[in-house]
Short mmCIF file of C-alpha atoms in Angstrom, two decimals:
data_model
loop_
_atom_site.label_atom_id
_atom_site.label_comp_id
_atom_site.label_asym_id
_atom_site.label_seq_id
_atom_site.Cartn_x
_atom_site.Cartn_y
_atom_site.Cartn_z
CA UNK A 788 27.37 -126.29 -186.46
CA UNK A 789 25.76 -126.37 -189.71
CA UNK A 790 22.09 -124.32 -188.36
CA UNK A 791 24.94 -121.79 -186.65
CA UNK A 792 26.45 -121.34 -190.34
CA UNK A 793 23.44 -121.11 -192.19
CA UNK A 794 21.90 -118.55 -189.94
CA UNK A 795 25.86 -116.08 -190.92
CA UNK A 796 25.42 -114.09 -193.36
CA UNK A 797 28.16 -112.42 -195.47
CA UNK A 798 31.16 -113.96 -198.05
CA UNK A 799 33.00 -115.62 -195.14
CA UNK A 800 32.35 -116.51 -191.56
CA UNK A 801 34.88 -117.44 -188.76
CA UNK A 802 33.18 -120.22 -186.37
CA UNK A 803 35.71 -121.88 -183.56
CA UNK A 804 35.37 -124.84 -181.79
CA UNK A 805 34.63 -123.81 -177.75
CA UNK A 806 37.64 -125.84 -176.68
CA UNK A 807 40.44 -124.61 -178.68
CA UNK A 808 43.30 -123.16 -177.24
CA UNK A 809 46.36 -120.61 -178.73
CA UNK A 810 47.96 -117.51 -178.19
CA UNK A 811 45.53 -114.51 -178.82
CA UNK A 812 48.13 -113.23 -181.65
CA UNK A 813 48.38 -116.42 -183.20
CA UNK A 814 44.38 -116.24 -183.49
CA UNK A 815 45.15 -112.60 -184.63
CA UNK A 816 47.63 -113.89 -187.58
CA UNK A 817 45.11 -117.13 -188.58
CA UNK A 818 42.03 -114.57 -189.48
CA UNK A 819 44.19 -112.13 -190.94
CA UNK A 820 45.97 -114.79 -193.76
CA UNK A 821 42.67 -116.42 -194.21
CA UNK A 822 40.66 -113.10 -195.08
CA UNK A 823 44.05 -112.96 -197.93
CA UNK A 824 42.68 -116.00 -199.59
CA UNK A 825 39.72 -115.31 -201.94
CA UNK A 826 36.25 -114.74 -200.64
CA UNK A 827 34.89 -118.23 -202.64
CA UNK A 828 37.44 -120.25 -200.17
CA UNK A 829 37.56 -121.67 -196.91
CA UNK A 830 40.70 -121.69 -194.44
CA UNK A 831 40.63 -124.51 -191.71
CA UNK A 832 43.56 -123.32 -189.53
CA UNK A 833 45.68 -126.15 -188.60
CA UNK A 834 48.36 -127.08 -186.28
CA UNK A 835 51.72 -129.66 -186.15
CA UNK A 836 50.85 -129.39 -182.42
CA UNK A 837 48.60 -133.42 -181.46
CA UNK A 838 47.39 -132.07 -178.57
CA UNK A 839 44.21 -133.99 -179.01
CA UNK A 840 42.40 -137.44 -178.29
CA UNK A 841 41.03 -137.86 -181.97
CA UNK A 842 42.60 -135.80 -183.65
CA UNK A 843 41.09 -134.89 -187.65
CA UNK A 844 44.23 -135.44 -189.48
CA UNK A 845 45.03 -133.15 -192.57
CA UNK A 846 47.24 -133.38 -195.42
CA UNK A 847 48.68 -130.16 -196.89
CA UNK A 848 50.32 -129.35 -199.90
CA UNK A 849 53.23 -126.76 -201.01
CA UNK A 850 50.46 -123.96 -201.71
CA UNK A 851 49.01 -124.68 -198.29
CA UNK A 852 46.03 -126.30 -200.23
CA UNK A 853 44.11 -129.15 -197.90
CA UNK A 854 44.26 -132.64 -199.91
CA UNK A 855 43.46 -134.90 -197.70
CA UNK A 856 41.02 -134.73 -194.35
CA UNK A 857 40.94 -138.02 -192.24
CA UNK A 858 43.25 -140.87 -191.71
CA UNK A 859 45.66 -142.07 -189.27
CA UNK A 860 48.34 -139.41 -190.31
CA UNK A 861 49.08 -136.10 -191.85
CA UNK A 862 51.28 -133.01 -192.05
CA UNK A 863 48.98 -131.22 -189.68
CA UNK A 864 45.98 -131.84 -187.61
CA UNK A 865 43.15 -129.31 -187.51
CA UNK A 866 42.58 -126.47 -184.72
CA UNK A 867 39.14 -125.90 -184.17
CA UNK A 868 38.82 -122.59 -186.22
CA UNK A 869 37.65 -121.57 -189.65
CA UNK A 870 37.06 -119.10 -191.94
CA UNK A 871 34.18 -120.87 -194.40
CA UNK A 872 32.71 -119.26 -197.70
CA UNK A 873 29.60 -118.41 -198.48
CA UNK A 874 29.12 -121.22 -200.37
CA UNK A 875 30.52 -123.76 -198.08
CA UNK A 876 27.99 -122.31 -195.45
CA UNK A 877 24.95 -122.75 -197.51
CA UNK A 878 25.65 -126.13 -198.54
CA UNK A 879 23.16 -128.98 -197.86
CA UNK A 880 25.01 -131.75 -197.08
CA UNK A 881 23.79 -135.53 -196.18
CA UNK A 882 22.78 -136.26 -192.63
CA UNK A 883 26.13 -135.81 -191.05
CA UNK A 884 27.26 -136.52 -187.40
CA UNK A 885 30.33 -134.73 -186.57
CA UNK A 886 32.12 -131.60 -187.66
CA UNK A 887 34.69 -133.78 -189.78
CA UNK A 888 32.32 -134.93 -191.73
CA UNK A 889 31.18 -131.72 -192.77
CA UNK A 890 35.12 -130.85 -193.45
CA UNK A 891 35.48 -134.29 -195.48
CA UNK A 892 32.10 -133.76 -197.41
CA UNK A 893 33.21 -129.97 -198.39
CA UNK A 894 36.52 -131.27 -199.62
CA UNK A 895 34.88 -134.40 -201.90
CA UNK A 896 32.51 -132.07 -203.29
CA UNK A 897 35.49 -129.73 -204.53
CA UNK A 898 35.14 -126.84 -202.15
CA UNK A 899 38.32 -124.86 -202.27
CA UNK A 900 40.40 -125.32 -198.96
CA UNK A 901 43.16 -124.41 -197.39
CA UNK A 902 45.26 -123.97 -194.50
CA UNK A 903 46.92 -122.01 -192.60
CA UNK A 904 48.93 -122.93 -189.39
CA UNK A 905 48.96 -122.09 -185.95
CA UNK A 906 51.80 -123.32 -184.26
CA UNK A 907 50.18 -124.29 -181.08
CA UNK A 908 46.78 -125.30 -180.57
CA UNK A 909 45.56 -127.42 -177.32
CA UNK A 910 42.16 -128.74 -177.58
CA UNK A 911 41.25 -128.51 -174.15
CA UNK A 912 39.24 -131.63 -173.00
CA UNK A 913 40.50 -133.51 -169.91
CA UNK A 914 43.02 -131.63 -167.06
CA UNK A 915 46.76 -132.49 -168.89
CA UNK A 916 45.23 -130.47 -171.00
CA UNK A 917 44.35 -127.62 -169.06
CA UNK A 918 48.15 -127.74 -167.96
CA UNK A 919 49.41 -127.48 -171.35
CA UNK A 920 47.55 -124.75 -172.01
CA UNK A 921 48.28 -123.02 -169.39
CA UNK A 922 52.50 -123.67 -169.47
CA UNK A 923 52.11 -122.16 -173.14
CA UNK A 924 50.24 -119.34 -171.94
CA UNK A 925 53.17 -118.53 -169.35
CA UNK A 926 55.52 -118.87 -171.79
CA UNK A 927 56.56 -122.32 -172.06
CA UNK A 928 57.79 -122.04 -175.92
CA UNK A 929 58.86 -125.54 -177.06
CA UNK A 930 56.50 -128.79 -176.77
CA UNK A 931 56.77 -132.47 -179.20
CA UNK A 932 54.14 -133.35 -181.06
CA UNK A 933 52.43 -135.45 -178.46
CA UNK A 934 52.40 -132.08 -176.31
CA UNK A 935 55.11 -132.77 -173.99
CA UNK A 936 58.05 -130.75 -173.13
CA UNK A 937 61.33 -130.51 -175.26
#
């Protein structure tokens, strides 16, 4: 992730997770609000939708600004797309494992972010998966957060 993002060039970069799933418009809508936030911000798009096995929790406040990255809860988990800054792409962060990491490191150092949300996200990793993606795709409107029907 982080030898991908140094290697974009530009004021802002979208990079996605490979296993995200949502409704092309919905991806449509995410880059559009996040290229109306200032260049020198990133947007993590995010998603009331747990349709995940480790999910990165996020808290969010009233101006959509992300407080809080981690946890066992949140208003919101994240979606597996993002619009990052310049700056956030050039950073050199500490040896780092995982892609929340990164997030959580960006956010303690005082990198604007902010979300925007996208109603339903799956991230697609085992076959229940692959079904839920796939009943939201043909139309299927309405799911809990735990990704079952309503």
């Amino acid at each position: 992730f982080l030898e991908v993002n140094r290697r974009l060039t530009g004021d802002r970069a979208l990079v996605s997770t490979v296993d995200a799933w949502c409704r092309p418009r919905d991806f449509v809508s995410f880059v559009e609000a996040a290229l109306r936030r200032p260049p020198d911000t990133s947007v993590l798009a995010v998603t009331p939708l747990v349709a995940d096995d480790n999910p990165l929790w996020v808290e969010v406040d009233a101006t959509s600004r992300v407080r809080a990255l981690g946890g066992r809860e949140g208003t919101h988990v994240t979606a597996g797309m993002y619009m990052l800054s310049e700056q956030a792409r050039a950073a050199s962060p500490p040896p780092l494992g995982r892609l929340r990491e990164f997030l959580a490191w960006l956010l303690e150092q005082g990198e604007p972010l902010y979300a925007e949300t996208i109603e339903t996200v799956v991230d697609v990793d085992q076959e229940s998966d692959v079904a839920l993606a796939e009943a939201l795709a043909g139309g299927q409107t309405r799911v809990d957060r735990r990704g079952d029907d309503r």
